[in-house]
Coordinates of C-alpha atoms in Angstrom, one line a residue:
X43 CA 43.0 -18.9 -26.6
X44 CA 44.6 -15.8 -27.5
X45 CA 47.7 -14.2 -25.7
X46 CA 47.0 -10.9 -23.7
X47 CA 48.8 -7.8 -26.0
X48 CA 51.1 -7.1 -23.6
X49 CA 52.7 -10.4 -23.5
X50 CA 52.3 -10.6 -27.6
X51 CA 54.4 -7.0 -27.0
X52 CA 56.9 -8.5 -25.0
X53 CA 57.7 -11.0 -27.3
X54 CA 58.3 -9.4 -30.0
X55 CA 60.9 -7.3 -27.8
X56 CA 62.6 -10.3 -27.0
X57 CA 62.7 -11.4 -30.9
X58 CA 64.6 -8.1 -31.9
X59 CA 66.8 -8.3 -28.6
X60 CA 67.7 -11.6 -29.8
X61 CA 68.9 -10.6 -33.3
X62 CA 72.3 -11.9 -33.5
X63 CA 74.3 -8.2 -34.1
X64 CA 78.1 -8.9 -36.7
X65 CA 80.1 -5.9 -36.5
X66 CA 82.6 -5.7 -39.4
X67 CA 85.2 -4.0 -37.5
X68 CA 84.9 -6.8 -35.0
X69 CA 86.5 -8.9 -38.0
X70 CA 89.3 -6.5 -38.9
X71 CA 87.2 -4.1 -41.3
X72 CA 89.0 -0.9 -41.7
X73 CA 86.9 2.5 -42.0
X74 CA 90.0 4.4 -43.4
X75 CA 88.4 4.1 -46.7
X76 CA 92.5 2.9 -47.8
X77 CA 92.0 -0.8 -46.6
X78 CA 90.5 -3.2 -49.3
X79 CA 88.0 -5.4 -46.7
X80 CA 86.2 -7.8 -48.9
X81 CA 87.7 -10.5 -47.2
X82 CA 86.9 -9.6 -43.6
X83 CA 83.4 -8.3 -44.9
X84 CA 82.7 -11.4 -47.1
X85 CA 83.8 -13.6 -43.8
X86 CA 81.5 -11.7 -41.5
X87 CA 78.3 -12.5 -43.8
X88 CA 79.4 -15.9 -43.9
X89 CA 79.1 -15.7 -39.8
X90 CA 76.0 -14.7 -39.2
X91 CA 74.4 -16.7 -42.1
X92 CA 75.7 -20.3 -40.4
X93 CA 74.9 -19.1 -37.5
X94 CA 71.2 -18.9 -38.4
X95 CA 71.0 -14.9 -39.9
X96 CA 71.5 -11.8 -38.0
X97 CA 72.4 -8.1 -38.7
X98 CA 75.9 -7.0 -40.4
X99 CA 76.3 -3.7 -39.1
X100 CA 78.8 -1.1 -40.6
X101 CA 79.5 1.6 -38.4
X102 CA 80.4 5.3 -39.0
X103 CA 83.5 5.6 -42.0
X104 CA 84.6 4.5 -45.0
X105 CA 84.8 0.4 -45.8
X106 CA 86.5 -0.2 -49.1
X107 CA 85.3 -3.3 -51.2
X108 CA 85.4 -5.3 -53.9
X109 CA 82.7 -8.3 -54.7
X110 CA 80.5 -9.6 -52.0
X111 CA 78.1 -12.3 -51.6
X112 CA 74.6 -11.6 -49.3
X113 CA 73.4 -14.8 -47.6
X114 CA 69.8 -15.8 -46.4
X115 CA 68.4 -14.6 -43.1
X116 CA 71.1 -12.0 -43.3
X117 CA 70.9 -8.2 -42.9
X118 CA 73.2 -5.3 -43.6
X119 CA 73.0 -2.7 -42.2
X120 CA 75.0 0.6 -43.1
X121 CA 74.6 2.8 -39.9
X122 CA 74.6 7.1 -40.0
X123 CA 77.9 8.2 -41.8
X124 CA 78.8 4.9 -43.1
X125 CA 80.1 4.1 -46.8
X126 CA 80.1 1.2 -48.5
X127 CA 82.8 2.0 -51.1
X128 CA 83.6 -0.5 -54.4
X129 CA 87.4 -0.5 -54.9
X130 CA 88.3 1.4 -58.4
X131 CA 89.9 -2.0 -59.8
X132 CA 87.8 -3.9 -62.4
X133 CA 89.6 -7.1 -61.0
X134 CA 88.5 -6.9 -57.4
X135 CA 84.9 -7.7 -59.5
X136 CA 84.9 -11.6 -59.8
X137 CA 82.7 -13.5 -62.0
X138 CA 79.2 -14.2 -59.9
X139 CA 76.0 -16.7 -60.3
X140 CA 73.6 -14.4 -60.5
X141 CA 74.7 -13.4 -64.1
X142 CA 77.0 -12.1 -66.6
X143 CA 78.1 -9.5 -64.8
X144 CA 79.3 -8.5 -61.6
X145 CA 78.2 -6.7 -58.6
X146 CA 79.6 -4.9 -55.6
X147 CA 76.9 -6.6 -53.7
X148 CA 75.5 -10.1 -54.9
X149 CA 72.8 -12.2 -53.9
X150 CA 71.7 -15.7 -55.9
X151 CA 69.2 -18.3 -54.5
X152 CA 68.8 -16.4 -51.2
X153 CA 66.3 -15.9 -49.1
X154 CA 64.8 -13.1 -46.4
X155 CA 67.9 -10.6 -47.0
X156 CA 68.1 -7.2 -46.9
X157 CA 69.8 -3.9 -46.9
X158 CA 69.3 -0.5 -44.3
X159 CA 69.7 2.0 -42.7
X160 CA 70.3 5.4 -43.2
X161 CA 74.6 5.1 -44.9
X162 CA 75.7 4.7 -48.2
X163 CA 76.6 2.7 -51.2
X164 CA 79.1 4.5 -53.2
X165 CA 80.1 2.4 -56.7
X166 CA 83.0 4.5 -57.4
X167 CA 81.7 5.0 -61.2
X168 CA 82.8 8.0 -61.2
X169 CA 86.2 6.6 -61.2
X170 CA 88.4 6.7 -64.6
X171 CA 89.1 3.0 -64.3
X172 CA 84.9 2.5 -65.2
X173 CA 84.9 5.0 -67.6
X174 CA 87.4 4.6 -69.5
X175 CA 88.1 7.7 -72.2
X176 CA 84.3 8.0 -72.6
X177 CA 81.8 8.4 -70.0
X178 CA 79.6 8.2 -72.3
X179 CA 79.4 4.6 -73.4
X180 CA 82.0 3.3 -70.7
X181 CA 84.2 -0.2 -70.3
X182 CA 82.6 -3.7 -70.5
X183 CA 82.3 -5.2 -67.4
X184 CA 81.5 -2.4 -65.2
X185 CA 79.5 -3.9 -62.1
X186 CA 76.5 -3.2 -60.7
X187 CA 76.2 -1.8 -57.2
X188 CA 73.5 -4.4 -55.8
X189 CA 72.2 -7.4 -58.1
X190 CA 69.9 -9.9 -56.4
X191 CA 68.9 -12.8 -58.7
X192 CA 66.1 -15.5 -57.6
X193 CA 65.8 -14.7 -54.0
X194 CA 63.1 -14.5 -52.1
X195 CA 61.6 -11.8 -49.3
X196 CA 63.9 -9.1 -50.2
X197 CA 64.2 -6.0 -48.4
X198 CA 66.0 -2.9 -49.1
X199 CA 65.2 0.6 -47.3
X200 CA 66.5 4.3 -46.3
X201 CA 70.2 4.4 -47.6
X202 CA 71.3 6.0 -50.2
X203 CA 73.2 4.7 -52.9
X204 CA 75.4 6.5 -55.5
X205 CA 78.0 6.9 -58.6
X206 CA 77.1 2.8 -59.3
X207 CA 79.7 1.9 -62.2
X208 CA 76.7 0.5 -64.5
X209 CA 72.9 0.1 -63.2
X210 CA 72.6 1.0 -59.4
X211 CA 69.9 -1.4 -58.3
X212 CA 69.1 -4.6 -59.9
X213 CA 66.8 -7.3 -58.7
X214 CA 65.8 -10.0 -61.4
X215 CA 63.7 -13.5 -60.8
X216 CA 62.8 -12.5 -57.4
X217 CA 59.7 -12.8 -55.6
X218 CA 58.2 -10.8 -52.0
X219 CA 60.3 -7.7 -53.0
X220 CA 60.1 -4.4 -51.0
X221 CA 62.0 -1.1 -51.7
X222 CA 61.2 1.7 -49.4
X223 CA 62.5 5.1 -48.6
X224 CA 65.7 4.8 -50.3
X225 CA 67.7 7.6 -52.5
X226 CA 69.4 7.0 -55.7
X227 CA 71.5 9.5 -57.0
X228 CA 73.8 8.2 -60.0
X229 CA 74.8 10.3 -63.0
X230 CA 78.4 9.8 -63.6
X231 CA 78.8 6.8 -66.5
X232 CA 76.2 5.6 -69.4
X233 CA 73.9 2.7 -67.9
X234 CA 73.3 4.8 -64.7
X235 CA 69.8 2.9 -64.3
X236 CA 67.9 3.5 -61.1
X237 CA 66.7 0.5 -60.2
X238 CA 65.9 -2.1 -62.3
X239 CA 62.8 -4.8 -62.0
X240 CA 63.7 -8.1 -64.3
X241 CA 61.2 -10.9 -63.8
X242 CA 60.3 -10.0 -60.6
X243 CA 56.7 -10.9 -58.7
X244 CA 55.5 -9.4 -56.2
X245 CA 57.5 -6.4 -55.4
X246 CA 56.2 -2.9 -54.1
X247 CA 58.3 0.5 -54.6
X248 CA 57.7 3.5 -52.6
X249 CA 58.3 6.6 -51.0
X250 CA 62.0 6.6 -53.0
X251 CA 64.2 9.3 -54.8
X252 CA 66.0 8.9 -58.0
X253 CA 68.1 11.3 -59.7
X254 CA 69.7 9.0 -62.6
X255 CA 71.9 9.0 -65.2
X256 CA 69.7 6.5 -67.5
X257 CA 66.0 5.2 -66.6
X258 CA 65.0 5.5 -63.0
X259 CA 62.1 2.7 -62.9
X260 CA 62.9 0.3 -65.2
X261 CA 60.6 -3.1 -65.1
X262 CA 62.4 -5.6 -67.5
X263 CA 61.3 -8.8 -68.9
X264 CA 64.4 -11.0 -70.7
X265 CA 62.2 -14.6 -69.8
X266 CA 59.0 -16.2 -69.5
X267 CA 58.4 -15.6 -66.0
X268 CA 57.9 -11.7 -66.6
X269 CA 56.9 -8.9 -64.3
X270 CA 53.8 -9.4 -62.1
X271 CA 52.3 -7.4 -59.0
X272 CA 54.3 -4.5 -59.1
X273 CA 53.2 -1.2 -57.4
X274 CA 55.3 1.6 -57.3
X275 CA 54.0 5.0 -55.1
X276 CA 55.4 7.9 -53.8
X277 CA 58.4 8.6 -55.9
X278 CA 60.3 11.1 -57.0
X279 CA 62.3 10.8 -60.2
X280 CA 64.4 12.8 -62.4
X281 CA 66.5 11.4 -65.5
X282 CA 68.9 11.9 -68.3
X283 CA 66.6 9.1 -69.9
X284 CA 63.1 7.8 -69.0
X285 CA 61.6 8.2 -65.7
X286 CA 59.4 5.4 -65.3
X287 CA 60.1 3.1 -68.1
X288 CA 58.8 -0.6 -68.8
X289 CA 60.7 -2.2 -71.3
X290 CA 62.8 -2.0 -73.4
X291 CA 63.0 -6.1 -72.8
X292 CA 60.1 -7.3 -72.5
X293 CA 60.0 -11.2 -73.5
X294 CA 57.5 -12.5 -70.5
X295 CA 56.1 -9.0 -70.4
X296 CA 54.0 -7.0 -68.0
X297 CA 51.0 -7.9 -65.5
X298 CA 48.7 -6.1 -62.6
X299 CA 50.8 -3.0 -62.0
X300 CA 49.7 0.1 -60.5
X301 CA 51.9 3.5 -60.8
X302 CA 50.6 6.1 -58.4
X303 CA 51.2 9.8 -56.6
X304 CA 54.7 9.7 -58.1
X305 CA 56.8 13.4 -59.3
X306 CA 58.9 13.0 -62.1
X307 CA 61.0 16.2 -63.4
X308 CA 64.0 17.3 -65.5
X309 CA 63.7 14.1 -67.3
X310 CA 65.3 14.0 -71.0
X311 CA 62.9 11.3 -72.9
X312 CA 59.6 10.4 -71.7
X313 CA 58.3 9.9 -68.1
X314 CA 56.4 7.2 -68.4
X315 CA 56.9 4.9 -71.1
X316 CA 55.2 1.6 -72.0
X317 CA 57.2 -0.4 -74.4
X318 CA 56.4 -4.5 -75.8
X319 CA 58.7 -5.0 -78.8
X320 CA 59.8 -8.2 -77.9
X321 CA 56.5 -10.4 -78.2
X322 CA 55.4 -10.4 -74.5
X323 CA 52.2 -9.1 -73.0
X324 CA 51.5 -6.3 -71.6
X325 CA 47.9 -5.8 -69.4
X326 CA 46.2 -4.4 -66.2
X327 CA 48.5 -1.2 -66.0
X328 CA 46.7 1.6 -63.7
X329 CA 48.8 5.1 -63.4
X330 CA 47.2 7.4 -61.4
X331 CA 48.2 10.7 -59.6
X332 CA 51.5 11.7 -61.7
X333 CA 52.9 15.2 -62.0
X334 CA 55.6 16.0 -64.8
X335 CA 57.6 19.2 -65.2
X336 CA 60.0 19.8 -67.9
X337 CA 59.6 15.8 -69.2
X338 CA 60.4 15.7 -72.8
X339 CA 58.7 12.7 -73.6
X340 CA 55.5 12.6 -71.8
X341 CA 53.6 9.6 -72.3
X342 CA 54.9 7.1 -74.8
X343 CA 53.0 3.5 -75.6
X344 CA 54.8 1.2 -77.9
X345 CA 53.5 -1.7 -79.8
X346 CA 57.0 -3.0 -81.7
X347 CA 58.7 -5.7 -82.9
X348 CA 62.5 -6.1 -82.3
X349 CA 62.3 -9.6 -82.0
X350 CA 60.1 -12.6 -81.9
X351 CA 58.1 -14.3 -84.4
X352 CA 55.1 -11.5 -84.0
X353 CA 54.5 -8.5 -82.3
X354 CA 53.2 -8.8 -78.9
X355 CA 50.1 -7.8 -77.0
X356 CA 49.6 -4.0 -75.7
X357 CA 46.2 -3.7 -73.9
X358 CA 44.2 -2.6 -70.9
X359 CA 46.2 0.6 -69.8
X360 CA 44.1 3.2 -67.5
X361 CA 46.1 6.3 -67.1
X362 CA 44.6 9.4 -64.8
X363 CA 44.9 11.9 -62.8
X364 CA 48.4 13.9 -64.9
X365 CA 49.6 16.9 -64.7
X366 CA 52.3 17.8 -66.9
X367 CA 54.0 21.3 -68.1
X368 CA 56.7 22.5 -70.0
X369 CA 56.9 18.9 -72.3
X370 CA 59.9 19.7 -74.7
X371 CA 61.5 21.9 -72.7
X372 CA 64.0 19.9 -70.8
X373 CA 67.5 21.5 -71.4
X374 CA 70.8 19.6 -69.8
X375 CA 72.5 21.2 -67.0
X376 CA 75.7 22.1 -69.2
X377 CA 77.7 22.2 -65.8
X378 CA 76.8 18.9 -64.8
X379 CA 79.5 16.1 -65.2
X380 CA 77.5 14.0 -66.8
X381 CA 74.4 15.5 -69.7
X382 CA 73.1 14.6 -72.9
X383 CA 71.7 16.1 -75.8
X384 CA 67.8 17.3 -76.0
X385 CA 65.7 16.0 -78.8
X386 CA 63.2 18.0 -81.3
X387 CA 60.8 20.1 -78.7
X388 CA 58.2 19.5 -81.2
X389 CA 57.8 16.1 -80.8
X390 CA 54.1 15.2 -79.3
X391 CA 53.6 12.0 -77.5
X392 CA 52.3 9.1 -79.2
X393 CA 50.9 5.7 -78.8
X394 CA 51.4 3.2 -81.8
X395 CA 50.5 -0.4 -82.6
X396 CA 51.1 -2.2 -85.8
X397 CA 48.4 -3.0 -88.4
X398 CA 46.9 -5.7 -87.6
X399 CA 48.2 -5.5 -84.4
X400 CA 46.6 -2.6 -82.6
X401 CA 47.4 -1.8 -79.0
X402 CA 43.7 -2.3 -77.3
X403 CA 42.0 -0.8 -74.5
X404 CA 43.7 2.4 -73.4
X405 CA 41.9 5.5 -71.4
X406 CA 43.6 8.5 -70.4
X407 CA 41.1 10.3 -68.4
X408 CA 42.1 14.2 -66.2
X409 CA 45.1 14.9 -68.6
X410 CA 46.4 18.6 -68.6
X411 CA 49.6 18.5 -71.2
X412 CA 51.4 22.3 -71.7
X413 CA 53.8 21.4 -75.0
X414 CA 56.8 23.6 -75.6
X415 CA 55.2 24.1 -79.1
X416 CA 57.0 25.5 -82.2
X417 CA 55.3 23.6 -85.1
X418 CA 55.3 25.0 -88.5
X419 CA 52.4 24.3 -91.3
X420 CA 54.8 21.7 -93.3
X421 CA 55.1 19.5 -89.8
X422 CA 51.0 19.4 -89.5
X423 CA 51.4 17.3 -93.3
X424 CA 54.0 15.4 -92.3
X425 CA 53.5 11.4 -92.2
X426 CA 54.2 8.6 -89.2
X427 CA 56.2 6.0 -90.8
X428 CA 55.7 2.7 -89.3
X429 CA 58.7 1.7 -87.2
X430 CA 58.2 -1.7 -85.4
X431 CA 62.0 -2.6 -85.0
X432 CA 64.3 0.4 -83.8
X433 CA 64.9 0.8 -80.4
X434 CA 61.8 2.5 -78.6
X435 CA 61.6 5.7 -77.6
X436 CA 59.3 8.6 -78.0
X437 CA 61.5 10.6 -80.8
X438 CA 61.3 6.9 -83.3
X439 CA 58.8 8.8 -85.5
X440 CA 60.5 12.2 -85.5
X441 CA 58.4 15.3 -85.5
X442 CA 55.0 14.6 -85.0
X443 CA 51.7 15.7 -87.1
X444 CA 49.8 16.8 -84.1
X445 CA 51.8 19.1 -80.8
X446 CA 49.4 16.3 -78.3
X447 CA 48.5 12.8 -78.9
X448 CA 49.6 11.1 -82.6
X449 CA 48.0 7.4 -82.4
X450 CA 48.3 4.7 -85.3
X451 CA 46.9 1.2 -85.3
X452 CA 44.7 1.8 -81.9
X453 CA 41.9 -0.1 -81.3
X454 CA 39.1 0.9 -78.1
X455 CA 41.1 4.3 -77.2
X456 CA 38.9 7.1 -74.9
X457 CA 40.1 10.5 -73.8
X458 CA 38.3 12.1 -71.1
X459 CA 39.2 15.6 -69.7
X460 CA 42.0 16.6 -71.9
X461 CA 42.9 19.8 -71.9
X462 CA 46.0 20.5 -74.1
X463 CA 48.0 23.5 -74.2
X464 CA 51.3 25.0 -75.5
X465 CA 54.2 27.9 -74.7
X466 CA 55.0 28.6 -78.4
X467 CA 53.4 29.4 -81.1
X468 CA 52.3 26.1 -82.8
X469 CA 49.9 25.7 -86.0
X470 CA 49.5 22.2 -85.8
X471 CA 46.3 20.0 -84.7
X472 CA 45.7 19.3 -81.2
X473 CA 45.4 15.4 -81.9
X474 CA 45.8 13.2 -85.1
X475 CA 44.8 9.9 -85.2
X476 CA 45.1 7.2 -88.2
X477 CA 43.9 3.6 -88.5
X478 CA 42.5 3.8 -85.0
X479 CA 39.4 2.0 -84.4
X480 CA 36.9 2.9 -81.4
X481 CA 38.3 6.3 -80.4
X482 CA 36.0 8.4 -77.8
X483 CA 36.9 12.5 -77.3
X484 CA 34.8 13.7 -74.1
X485 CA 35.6 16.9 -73.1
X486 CA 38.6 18.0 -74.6
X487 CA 40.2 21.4 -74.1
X488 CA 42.4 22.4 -76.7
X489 CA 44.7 25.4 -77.4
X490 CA 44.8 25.9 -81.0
X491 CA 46.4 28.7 -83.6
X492 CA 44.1 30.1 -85.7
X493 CA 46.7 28.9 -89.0
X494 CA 46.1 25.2 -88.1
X495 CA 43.9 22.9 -90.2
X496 CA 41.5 21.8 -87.3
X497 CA 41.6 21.1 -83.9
X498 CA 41.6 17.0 -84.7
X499 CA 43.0 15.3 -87.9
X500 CA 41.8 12.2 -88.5
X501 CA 42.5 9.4 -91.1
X502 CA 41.6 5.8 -92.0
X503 CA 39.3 6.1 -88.9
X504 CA 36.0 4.2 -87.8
X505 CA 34.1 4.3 -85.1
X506 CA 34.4 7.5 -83.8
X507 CA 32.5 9.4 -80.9
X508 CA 32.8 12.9 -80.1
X509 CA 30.8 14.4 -77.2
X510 CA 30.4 17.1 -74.6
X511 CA 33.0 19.9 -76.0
X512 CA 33.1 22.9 -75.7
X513 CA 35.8 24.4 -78.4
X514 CA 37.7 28.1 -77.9
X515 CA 36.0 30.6 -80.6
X516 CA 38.5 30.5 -84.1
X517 CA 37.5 30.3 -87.3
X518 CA 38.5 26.5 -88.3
X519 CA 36.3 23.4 -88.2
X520 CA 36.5 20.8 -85.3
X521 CA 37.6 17.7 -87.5
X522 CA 39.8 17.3 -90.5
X523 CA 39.2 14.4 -92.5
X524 CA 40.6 12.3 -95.2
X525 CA 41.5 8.6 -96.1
X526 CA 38.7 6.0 -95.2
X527 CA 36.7 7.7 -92.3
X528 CA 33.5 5.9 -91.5
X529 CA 30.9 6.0 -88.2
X530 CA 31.5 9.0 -86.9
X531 CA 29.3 10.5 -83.9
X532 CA 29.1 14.0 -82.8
X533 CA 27.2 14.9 -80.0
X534 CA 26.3 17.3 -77.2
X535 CA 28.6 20.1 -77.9
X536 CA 29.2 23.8 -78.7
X537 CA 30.5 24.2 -81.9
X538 CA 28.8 28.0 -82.3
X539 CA 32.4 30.2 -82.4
X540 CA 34.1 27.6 -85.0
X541 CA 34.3 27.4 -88.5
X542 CA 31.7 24.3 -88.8
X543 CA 31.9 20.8 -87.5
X544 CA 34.7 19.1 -90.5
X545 CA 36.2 19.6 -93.2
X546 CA 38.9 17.6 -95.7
X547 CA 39.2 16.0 -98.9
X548 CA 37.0 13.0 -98.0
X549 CA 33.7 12.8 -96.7
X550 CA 32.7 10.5 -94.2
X551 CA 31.4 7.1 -94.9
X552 CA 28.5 8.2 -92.1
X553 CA 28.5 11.0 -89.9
X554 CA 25.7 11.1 -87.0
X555 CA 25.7 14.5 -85.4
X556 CA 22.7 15.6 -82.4
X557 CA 22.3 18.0 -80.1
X558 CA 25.3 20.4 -81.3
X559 CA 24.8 23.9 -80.9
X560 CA 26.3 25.1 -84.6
X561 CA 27.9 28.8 -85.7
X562 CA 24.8 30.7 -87.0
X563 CA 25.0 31.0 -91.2

């Protein structure tokens, strides 16, 4: 039989009514922001979690801290003009089970805890006593602001959390995971991290604002169990590092994730980067609906091998729906405390595999890229070295051959809708591609200086298909060739105002063309 809503609305009235309510100042918490209250804070958790869970409520003011410990069925809450300050002493930080390094706010083994409300976090990073004489590599043993390690039905929503002393955010091995409508603002001392995802299932990430010193979104894999279901929606990020960036561990790798209507601006290196260099697997990635301004990096897909016996698994990535301007031109804010150094604007984006170990399966469909520009006719020649084993980021391979897309060991790639443009004057191809295998171009758009060799260089490449473009009018063919290039396609489009179809220092193995409108003789 089924309860009348009204009564089914009553009773969940009396649930909330019935949440057991811990005031800290109760316990002898002082808001002077002078008072160091771990004790009384750490004692008031400890309440309400053996009395069966409740809310830990922090009222308006200032609450110094050092360490604390989160318990299950346990809720703070950081009411409107509260702080939650760490104490600037690296001994107030004690050694914790939920890893090697500390936190301001722990939580290990625990279950249905959270943190609101619409206060603060402050991690005092900004502090000397964190940074040290360089802010710009900072002390060992700085905490984190929050780290939650294998708990379960995790919450954390609407406060706002800044200056952390090394990442902000940091839940790892956890499972039912929910960040909402929360604000991140930490650029004061290297390892500013936004949040970061380590081994988690299960966890959705929305409607959040992040305004970091390093990554902003950073899923992490240092185990087997790796990082499955993940969503993240509705953010807005901005970075001295990578915006949305998975990797750079990634030992169990990455499973069904779905990036979607996220903003990501002023960011340094690339806003969304896919890096495996540590032999996990990474498959079933959707992004869809992302705007960039002023992102240096763009789109970067990575296919190393930093460690493990071989190089791991890169397929299945659908990306869609981007709207980017201004890649390259990210400067620093010279007057900000805390800024680093721009890289090359005249590195493109790339996506690389290894031979014999391709990345597989990747579609970028409704692309529009504007590129600072600024390549010369010597940086059109130049060659991608393979670099499995440095760190991963989009600038491992220098200057790139092509201002766009520069792919190497790609197997099953497909652009759809690209239209590529840039601000300065650039005399390099639109899109280069070597020992890529199964490559689609429908409808591609490209800017292109009349000095360049062709609007697409490719080499060692087979199976191609070209369809359905229609190229501006300049006197240079559509394809440059050389190296191996075999099964080629071309199809369906109007070449009339270009030079020809190809041209290079090798012929093609086979080259099918039909239904092209051609320049007349």
């Amino acid at each position: 039989m089924k309860l009348p809503a009204i009564i089914l609305f009553l009773l969940s009235i009396n649930y909330v009514s019935a949440q057991q309510i811990y005031n800290v100042a109760d316990n002898g918490a002082k808001n002077d922001g002078q008072m160091v209250n771990t004790l009384s804070i750490q004692q008031t958790i400890d309440r309400c979690s053996s009395a069966g869970g409740g809310r830990v409520v922090f009222n308006s003011g200032t609450f110094l801290s050092g360490t604390l410990y989160l318990k299950s069925n346990v809720e703070l809450y950081l009411g409107a003009g509260a702080v939650l300050k760490g104490v600037a002493d690296m001994a107030q930080y004690t050694a914790v089970p939920t890893g090697k390094r500390s936190a301001l706010i722990n939580a290990f083994e625990q279950d249905n805890i959270a943190i609101l409300g619409p206060g603060k976090i402050d991690g005092s990073g900004d502090n000397k006593v964190f940074q040290g004489g360089d802010k710009f590599n900072g002390l060992d043993g700085r905490p984190h602001l929050v780290h939650f390690r294998k708990c379960s039905r995790v919450r954390m929503k609407e406060f706002t959390a800044v200056n952390s002393a090394f990442w902000t955010l940091k839940i790892e091995e956890c499972t039912q995971a929910t960040i909402d409508d929360i604000k991140v603002r930490s650029r004061v001392v290297a390892n500013n991290d936004g949040l970061d995802i380590v081994d988690c299932h299960n966890v959705t990430v929305s409607n959040s604002f992040f305004d970091c010193g390093d990554d902003g979104i950073c899923p992490k894999s240092d185990g087997k169990m790796g990082v499955k279901n993940l969503v993240i929606t509705n953010c807005i990020i901005k970075s001295e590092s990578n915006g949305i960036k998975f990797g750079t561990t990634g030992v169990g790798g990455f499973e069904d994730v779905t990036v979607s209507n996220c903003v990501i601006y002023d960011t340094r290196l690339s806003g969304l980067a896919f890096e495996m260099v540590d032999g996990g697997t990474m498959d079933r990635i959707v992004v869809n609906n992302i705007t960039m301004h002023r992102v240096n990096g763009g789109i970067f897909i990575k296919l190393g091998q930093r460690s493990g016996s071989k190089p791991g698994i890169l397929r299945n990535i659908t990306i869609s729906n981007v709207i980017a301007d201004g890649v390259g031109s990210w400067r620093p804010d010279v007057d900000d405390n805390y800024h680093k150094a721009p890289l090359d604007q005249r590195i493109g984006m790339t996506i690389t595999g290894q031979s014999g170990f391709p990345v597989e399966n990747v579609t970028l469909s409704n692309i529009y890229m504007q590129f600072a520009g600024g390549g010369k006719k010597e940086d059109a020649d130049r060659i991608m070295p393979d670099k499995p084993a440095p760190y991963p980021e989009y600038s491992n391979y220098g200057i790139t051959p092509a201002y766009g897309f520069n792919c190497r060991y790609v197997k099953n790639l497909k652009f759809s809708n690209l239209q590529l443009d840039y601000i300065q004057k650039d005399v390099r191809p639109a899109l280069f591609f070597e020992e890529v295998t199964g490559l689609v171009i429908d409808n591609l758009q490209a800017r292109i200086d009349p000095a360049a060799m062709a609007f697409i260089r490719l080499k060692n490449v087979n199976d191609v298909f070209i369809r359905n473009n229609k190229p501006q009018a300049v006197a240079l063919p559509y394809l440059f060739m050389e190296g191996t290039v075999k099964d080629v396609t071309v199809i369906n489009n109007d070449f009339r105002k270009l030079k020809g179809i190809y041209q290079g220092p090798d012929k093609p193995a086979v080259i099918n063309t039909a239904n092209n409108l051609l320049p007349a003789n």
